mmCIF file of C-alpha atoms in Angstrom:
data_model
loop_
_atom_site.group_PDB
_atom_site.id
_atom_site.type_symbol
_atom_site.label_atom_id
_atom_site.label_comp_id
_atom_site.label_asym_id
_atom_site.label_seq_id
_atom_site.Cartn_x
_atom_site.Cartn_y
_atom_site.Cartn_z
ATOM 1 C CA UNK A 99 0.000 0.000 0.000
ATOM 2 C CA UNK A 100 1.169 3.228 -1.057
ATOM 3 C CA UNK A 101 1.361 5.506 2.134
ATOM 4 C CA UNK A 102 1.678 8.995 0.239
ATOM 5 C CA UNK A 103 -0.710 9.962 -2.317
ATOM 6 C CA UNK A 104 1.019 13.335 -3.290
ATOM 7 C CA UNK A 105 3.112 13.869 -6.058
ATOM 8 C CA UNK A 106 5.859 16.803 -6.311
ATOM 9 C CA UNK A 107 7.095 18.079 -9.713
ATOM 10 C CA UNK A 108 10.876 17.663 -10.760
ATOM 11 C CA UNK A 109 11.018 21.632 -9.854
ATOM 12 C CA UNK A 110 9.672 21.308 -6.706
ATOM 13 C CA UNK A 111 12.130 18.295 -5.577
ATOM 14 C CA UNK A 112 14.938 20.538 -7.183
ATOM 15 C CA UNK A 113 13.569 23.788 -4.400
ATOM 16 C CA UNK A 114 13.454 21.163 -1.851
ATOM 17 C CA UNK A 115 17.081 20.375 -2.058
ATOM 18 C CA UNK A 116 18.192 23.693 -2.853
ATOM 19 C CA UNK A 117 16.056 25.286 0.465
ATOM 20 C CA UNK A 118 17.560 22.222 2.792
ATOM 21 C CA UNK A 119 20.751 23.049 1.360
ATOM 22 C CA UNK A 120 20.972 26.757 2.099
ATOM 23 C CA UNK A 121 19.180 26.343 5.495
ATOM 24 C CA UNK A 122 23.236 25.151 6.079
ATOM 25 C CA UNK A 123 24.220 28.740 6.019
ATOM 26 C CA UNK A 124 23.663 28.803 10.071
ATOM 27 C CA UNK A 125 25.325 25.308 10.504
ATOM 28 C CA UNK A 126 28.517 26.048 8.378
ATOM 29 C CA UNK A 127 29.688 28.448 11.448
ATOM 30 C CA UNK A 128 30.923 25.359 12.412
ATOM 31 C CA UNK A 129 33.285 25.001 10.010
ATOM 32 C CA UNK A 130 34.523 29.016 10.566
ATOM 33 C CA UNK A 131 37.102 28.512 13.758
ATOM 34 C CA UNK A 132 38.547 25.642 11.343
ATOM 35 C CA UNK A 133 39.086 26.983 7.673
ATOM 36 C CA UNK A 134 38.826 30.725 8.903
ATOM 37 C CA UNK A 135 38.941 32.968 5.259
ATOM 38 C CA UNK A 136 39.481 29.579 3.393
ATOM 39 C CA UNK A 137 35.891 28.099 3.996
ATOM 40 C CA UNK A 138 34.679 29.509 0.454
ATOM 41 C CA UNK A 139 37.101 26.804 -0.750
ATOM 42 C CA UNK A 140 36.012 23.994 1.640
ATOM 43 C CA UNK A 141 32.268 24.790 0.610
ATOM 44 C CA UNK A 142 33.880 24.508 -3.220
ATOM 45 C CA UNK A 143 35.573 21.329 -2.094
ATOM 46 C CA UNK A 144 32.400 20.016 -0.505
ATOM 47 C CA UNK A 145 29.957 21.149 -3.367
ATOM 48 C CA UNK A 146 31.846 19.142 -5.802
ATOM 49 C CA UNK A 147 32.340 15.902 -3.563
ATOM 50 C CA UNK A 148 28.396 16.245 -2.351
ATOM 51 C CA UNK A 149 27.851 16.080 -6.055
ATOM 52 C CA UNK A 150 29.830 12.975 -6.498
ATOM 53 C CA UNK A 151 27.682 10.930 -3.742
ATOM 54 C CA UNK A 152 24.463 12.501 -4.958
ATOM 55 C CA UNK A 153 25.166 10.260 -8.000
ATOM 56 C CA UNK A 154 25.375 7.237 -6.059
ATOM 57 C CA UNK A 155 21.866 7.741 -4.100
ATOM 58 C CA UNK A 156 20.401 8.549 -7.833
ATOM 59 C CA UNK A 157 21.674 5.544 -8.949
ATOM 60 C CA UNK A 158 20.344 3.467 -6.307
ATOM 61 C CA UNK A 159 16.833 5.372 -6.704
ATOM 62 C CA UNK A 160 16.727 4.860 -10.290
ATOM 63 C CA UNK A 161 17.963 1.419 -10.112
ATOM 64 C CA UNK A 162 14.555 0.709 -8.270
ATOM 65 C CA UNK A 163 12.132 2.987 -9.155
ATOM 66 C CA UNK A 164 9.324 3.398 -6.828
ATOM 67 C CA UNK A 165 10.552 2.558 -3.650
ATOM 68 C CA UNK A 166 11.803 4.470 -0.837
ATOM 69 C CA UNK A 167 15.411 4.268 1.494
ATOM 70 C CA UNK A 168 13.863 1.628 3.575
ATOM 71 C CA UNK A 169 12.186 -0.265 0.626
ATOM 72 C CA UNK A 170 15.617 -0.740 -1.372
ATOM 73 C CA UNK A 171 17.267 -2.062 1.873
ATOM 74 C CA UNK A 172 14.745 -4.516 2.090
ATOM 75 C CA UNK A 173 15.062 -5.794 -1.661
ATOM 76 C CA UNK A 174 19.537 -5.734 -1.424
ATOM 77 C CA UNK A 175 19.318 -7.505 1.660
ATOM 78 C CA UNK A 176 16.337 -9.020 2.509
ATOM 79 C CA UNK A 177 13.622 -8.409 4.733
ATOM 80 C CA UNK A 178 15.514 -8.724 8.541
ATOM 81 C CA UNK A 179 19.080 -7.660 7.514
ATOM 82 C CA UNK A 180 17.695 -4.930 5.384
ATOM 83 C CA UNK A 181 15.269 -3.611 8.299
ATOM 84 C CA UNK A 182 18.271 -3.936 10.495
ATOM 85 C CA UNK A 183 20.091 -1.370 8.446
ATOM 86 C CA UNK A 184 16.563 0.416 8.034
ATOM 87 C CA UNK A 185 16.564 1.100 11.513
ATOM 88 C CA UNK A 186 20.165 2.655 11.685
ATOM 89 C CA UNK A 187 19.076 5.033 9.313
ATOM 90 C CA UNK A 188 16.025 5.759 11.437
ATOM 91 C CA UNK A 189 18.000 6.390 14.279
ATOM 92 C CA UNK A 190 20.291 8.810 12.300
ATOM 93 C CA UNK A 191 17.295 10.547 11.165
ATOM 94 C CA UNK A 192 16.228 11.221 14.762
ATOM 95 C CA UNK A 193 19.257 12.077 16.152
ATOM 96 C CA UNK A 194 19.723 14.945 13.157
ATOM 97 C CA UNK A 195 15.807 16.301 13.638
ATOM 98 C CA UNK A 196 16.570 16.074 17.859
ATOM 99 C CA UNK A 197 19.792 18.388 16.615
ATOM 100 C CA UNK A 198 17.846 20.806 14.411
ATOM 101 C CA UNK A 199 15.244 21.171 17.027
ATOM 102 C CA UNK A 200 17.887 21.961 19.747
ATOM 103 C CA UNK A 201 19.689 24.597 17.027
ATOM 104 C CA UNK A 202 16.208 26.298 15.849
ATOM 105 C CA UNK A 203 15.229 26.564 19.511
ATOM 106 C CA UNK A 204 18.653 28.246 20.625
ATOM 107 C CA UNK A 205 18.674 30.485 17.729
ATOM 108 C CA UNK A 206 15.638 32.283 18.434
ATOM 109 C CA UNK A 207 16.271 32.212 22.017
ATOM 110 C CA UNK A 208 19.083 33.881 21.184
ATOM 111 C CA UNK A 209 18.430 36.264 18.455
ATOM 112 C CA UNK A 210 14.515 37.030 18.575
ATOM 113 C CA UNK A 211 12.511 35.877 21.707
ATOM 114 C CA UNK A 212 15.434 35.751 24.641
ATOM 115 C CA UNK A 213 13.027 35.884 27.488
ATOM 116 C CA UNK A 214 10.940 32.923 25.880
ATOM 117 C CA UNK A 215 11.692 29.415 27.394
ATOM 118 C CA UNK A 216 13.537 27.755 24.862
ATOM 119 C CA UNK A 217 11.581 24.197 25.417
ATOM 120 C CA UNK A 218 8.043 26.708 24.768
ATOM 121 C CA UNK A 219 10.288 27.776 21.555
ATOM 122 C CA UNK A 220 10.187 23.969 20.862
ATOM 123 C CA UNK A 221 7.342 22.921 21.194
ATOM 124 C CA UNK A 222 5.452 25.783 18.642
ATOM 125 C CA UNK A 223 8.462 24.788 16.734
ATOM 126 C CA UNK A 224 7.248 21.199 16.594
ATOM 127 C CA UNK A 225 3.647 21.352 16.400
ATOM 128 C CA UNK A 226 4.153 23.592 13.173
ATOM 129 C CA UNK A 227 6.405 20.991 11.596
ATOM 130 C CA UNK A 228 3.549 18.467 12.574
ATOM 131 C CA UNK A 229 1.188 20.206 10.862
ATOM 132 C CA UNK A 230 3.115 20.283 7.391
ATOM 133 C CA UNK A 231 4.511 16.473 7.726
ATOM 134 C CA UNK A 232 0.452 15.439 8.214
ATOM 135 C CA UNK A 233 -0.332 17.439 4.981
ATOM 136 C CA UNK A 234 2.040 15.511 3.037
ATOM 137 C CA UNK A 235 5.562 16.144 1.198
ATOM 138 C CA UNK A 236 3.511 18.024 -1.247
ATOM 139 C CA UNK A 237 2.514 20.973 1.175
ATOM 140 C CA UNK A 238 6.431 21.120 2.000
ATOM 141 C CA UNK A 239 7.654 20.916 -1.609
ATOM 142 C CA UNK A 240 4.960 24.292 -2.398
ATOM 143 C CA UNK A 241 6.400 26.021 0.707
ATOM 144 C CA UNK A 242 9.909 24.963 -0.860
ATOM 145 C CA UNK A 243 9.660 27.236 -3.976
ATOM 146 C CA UNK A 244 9.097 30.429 -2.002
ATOM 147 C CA UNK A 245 12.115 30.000 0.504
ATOM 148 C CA UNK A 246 14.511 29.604 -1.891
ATOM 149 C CA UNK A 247 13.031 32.928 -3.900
ATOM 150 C CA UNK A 248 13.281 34.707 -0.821
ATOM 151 C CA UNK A 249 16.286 33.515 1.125
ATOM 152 C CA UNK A 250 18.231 34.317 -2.577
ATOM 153 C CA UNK A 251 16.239 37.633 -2.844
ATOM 154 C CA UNK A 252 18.106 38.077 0.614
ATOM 155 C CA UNK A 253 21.214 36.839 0.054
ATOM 156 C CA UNK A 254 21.436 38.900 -2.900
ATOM 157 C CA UNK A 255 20.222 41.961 -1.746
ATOM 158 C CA UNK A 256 22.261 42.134 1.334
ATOM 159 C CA UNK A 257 25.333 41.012 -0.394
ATOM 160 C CA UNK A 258 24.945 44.656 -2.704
ATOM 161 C CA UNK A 259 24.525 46.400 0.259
ATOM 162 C CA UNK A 260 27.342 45.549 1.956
ATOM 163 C CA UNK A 261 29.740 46.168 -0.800
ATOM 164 C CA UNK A 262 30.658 49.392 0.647
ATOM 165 C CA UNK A 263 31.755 47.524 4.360
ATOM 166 C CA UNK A 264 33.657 44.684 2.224
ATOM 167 C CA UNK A 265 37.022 44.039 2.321
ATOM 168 C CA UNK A 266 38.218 41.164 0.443
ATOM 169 C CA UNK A 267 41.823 41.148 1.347
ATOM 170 C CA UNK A 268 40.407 39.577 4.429
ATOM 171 C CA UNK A 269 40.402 36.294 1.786
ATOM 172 C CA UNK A 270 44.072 36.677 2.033
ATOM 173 C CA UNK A 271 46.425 35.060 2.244
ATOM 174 C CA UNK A 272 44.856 32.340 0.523
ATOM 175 C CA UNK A 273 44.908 28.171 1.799
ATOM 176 C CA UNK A 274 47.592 29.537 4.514
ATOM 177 C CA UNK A 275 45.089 26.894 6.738
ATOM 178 C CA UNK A 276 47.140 23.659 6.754
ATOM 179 C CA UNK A 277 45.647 21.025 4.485
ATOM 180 C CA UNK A 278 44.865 18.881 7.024
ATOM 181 C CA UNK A 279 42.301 21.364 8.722
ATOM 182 C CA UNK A 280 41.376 22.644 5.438
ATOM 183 C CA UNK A 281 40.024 18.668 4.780
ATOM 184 C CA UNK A 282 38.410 18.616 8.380
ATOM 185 C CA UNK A 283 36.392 21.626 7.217
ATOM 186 C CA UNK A 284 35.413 20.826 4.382
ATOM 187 C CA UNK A 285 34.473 17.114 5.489
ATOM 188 C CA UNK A 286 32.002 19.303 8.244
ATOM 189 C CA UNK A 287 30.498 21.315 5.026
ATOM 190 C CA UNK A 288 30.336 17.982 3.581
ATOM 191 C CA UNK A 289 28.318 16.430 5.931
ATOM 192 C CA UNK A 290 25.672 19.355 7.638
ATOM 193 C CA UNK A 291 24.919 21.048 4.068
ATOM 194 C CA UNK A 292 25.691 17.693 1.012
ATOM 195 C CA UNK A 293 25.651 14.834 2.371
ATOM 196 C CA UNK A 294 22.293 15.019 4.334
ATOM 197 C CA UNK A 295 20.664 14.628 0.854
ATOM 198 C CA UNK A 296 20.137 11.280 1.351
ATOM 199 C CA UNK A 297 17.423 11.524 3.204
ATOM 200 C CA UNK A 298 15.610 12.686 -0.158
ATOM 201 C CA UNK A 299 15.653 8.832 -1.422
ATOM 202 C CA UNK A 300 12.545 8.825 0.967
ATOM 203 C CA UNK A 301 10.686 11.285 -1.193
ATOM 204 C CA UNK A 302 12.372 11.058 -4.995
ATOM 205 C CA UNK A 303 9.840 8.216 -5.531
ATOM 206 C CA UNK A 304 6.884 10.402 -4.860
ATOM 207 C CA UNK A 305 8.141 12.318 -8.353
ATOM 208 C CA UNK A 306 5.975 12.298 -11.169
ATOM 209 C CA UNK A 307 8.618 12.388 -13.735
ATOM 210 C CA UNK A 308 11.389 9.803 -12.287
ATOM 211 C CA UNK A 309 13.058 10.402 -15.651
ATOM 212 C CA UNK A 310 14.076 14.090 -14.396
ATOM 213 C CA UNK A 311 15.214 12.899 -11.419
ATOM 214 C CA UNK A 312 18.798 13.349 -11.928
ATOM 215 C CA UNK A 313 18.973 16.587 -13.049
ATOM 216 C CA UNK A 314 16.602 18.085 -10.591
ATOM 217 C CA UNK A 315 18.355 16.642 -7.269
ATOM 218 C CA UNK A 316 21.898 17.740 -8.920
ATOM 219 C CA UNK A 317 20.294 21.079 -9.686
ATOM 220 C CA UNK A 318 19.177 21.566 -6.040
ATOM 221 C CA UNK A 319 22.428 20.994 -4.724
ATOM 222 C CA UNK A 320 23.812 23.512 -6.860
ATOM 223 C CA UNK A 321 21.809 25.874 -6.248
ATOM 224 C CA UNK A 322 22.009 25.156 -2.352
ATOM 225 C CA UNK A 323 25.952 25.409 -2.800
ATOM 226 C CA UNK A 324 26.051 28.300 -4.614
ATOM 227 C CA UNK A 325 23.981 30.276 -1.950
ATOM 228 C CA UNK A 326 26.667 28.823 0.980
ATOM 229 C CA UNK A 327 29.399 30.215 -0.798
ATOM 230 C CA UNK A 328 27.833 33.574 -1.725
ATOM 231 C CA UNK A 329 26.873 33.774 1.773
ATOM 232 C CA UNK A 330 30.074 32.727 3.444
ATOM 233 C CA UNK A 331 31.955 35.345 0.975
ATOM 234 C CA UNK A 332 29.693 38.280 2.179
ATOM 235 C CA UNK A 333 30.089 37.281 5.778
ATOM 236 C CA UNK A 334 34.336 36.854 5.550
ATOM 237 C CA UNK A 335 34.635 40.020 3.579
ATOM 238 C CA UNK A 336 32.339 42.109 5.761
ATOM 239 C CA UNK A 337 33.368 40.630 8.954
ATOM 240 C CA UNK A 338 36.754 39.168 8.662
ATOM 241 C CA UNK A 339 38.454 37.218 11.396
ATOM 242 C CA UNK A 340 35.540 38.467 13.401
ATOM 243 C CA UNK A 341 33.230 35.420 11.362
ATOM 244 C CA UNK A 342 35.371 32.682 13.188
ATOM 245 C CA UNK A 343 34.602 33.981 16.842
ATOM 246 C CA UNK A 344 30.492 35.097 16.298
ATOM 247 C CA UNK A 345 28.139 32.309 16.869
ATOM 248 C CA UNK A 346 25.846 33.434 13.803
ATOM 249 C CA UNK A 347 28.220 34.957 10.838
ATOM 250 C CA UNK A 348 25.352 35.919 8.621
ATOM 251 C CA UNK A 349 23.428 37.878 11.522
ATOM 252 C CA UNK A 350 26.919 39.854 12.240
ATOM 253 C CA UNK A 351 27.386 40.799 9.047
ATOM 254 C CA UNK A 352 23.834 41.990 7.905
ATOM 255 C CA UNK A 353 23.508 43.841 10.967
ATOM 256 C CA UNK A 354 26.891 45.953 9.586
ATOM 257 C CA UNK A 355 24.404 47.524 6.619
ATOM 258 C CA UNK A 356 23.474 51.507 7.800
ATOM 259 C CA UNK A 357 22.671 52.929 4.663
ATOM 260 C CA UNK A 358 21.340 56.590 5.887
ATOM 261 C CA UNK A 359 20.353 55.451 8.921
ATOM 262 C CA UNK A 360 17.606 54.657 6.923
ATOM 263 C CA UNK A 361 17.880 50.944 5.547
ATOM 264 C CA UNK A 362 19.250 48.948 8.815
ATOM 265 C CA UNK A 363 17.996 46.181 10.950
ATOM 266 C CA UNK A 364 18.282 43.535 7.985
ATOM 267 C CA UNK A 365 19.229 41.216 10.073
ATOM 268 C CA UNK A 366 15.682 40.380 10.955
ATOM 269 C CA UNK A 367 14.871 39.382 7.542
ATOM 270 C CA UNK A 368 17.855 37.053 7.221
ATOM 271 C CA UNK A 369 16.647 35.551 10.679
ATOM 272 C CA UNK A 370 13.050 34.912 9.396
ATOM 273 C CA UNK A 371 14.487 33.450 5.830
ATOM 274 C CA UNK A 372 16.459 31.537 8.228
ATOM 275 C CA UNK A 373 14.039 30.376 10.286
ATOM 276 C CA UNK A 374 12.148 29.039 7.269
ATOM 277 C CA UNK A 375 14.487 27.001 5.846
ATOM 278 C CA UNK A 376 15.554 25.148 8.745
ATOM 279 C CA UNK A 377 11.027 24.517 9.178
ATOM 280 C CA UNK A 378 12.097 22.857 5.744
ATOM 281 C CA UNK A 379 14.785 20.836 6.955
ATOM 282 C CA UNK A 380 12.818 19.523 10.023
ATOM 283 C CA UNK A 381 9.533 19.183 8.158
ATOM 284 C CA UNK A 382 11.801 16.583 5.414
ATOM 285 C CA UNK A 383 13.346 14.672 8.730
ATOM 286 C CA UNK A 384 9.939 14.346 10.626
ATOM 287 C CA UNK A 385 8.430 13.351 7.087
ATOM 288 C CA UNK A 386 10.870 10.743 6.506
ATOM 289 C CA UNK A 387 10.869 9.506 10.047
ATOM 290 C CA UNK A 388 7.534 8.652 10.335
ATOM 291 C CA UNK A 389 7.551 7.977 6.784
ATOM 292 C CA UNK A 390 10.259 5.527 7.639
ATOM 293 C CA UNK A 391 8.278 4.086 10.790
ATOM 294 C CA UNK A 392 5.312 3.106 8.832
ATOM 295 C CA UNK A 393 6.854 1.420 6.508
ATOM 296 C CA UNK A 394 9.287 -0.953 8.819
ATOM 297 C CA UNK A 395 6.194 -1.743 10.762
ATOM 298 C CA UNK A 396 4.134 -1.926 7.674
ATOM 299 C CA UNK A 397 1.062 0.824 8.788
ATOM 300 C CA UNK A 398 -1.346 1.975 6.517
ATOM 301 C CA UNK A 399 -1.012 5.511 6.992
ATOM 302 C CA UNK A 400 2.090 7.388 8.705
ATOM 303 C CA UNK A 401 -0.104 10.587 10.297
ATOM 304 C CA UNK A 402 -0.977 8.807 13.624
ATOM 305 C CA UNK A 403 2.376 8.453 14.021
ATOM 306 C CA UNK A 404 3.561 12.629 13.548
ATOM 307 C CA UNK A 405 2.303 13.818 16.867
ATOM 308 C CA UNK A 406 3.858 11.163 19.210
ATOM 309 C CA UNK A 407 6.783 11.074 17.194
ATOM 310 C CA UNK A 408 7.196 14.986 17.053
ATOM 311 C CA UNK A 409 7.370 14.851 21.117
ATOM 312 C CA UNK A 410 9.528 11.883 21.321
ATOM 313 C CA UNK A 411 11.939 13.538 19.227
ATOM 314 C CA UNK A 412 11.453 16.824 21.071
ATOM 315 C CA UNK A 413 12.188 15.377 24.359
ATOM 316 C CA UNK A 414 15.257 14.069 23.107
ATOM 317 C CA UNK A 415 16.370 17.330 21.696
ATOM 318 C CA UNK A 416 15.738 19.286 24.914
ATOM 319 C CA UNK A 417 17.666 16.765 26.891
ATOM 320 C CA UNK A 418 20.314 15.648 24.437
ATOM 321 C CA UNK A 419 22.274 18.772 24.748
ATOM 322 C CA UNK A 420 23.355 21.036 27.604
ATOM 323 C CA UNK A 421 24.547 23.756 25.804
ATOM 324 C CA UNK A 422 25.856 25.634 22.758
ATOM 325 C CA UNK A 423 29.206 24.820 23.355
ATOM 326 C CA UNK A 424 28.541 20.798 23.597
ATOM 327 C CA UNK A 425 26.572 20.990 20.235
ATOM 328 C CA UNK A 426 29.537 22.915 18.197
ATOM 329 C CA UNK A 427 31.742 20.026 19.644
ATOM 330 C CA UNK A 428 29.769 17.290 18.580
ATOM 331 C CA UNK A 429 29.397 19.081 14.782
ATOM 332 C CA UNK A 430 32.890 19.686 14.595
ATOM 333 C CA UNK A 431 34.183 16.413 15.774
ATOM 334 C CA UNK A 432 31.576 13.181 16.574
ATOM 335 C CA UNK A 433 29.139 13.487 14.038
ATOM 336 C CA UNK A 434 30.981 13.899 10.842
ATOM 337 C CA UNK A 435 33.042 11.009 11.786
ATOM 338 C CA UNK A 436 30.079 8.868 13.273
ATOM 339 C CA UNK A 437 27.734 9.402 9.832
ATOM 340 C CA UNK A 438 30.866 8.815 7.535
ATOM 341 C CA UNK A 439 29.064 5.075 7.305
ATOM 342 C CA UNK A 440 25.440 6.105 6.533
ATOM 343 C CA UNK A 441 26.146 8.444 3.727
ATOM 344 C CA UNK A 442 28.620 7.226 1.872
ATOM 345 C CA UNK A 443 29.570 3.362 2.868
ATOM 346 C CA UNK A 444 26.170 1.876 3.152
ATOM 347 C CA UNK A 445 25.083 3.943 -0.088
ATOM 348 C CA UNK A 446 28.309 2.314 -1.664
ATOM 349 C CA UNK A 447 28.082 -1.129 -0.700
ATOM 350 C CA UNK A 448 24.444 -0.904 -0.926
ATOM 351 C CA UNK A 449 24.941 -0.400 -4.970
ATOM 352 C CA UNK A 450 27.821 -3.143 -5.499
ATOM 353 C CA UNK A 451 25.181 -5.131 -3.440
ATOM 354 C CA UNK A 452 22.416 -4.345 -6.014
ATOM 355 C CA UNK A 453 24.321 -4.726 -9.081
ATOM 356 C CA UNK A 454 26.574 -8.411 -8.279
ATOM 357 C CA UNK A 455 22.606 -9.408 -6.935
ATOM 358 C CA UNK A 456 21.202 -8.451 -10.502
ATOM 359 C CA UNK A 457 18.784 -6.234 -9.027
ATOM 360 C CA UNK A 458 15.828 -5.766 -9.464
ATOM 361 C CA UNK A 459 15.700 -8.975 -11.061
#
């Protein structure tokens, strides 16, 4: 039994990726203290390699057309080994959504509403995602279209404006980062902005033209790429070493623009274009977690599953993670290491798997 009925165009699955890649902006300040003015060229670096994997998960979608993450581990492997792998993924999903929630929360704890309890911050958070996963990956595809429009509309907009404050000798001199931290960073941009797009093999088989499937999720990244590294160039030529200390790079730097004391204060529109793409982000996790649930367990519908799951996953956020400071560390150094096997192992194996098998025979 088919559990979604919607459909999504190859353009909208192209916006999708392209919004859940730029809502990556925030989490690349991770990657700042690392590759300080060289993290253009690690987002470069990382652009080009996320491309590379991105092939492998089309393959492996196109190689079984149809079927979902979870479904294709159950055809390579078989029905118990391949739910046993299912259920790693489904535990990586949670973990990222309980980490989104936790970063979303903090943010506008931080930046918007600081005498709001952050769990309160949560929770509206949460019950808005909930709302968008019930009405289906079409509802989040529409919403899709008109982040990316206006977080590039932004990003444009504020990059002009802060010509006048740029200095790009601050680029200089440039890869004076050793190579080694140069390949930490980018294996960071790698893995919070590229190589999360494997959670889209959950929804590339709801697209009604599977033929344009490879050029819209390779699209999507591009266009999700290209707005990290026009972003991360405004905020290292506007702010300078100052972008490696600040916990939000792209806040600092907007909030430079005075133009007559008239245009100013722009850095509430970045926070709100902000704030929507990571609701697209968490909306694609929570959809493909429950997504994921239903079919393991073999439901016939995933939406009595969204609101329990929402708070299970909320819980685990709030109490996952003391503070900022334990969250950068586990970005910088646990995660990218610990989902090394998930994105591009399994994915790999997974494929040999398929094709020494004769799949789909």
């Amino acid at each position: 039994m088919k559990l979604e009925k919607g459909e999504i165009s190859s353009s909208q699955l192209m916006f999708l990726i392209g919004a859940f890649i730029q809502g990556g902006l925030l989490s690349v300040s991770y990657a700042y203290p690392i590759s300080k003015q060289d993290t253009w060229l690690a987002e470069a670096a990382a652009l080009i390699i996320g491309l590379l994997f991105a092939l492998v998960y089309i393959a492996l979608a196109n190689k079984f057309p149809g079927k979902t993450l979870i479904q294709i581990h159950d055809l390579i492997y078989g029905p118990y080994l391949g739910k046993l792998v299912s259920l790693q993924y489904l535990w990586l999903f949670v973990t990222a959504l309980s980490a989104y929630l936790w970063f979303i929360g903090d943010f506008i704890l931080t930046y918007m509403m600081p005498e709001t309890p952050m769990l309160l911050i949560m929770i509206m958070f949460t019950f808005v995602c909930a709302w968008a996963v019930r009405e289906g990956i079409e509802v989040i595809a529409r919403m899709s279209i008109g982040s990316v429009f206006m977080t590039s509309f932004i990003l444009i907009l504020t990059f002009m404006l802060l010509l006048k404050d740029m200095d790009f000798n601050n680029f200089l001199p440039i890869l004076e980062v050793p190579l080694g931290e140069l390949i930490q960073s980018t294996h960071i941009i790698l893995h919070v902005s590229f190589s999360e797009v494997i959670i889209f093999m959950m929804i590339i088989p709801f697209i009604n033209k599977p033929n344009q499937t490879k050029k819209s999720v390779l699209l999507g990244i591009i266009i999700g790429g290209l707005g990290l590294i026009i972003g991360t160039t405004r905020n290292i030529a506007a702010l300078g070493p100052l972008s490696t200390v600040v916990s939000s790079p792209s806040l600092e730097a907007v909030r430079l623009i005075n133009i007559g004391k008239i245009i100013s204060r722009l850095e509430v529109l970045v926070a709100m274009a902000q704030i929507l793409l990571l609701f697209i982000i968490s909306s694609v996790y929570y959809y493909a977690i429950v997504l994921s649930i239903a079919q393991i367990t073999k439901l016939r519908s995933y939406k009595p599953l969204v609101l329990p799951i929402g708070m299970l996953t909320m819980a685990l956020a709030f109490i996952s993670f003391e503070s900022k400071i334990q969250l950068n560390y586990t970005m910088r150094y646990i995660t990218p290491v610990f989902t090394m096997w998930f994105y591009y192992v399994i994915p790999l194996i997974s494929l040999l798997v398929a094709k020494l098998r004769k799949l789909p025979k």
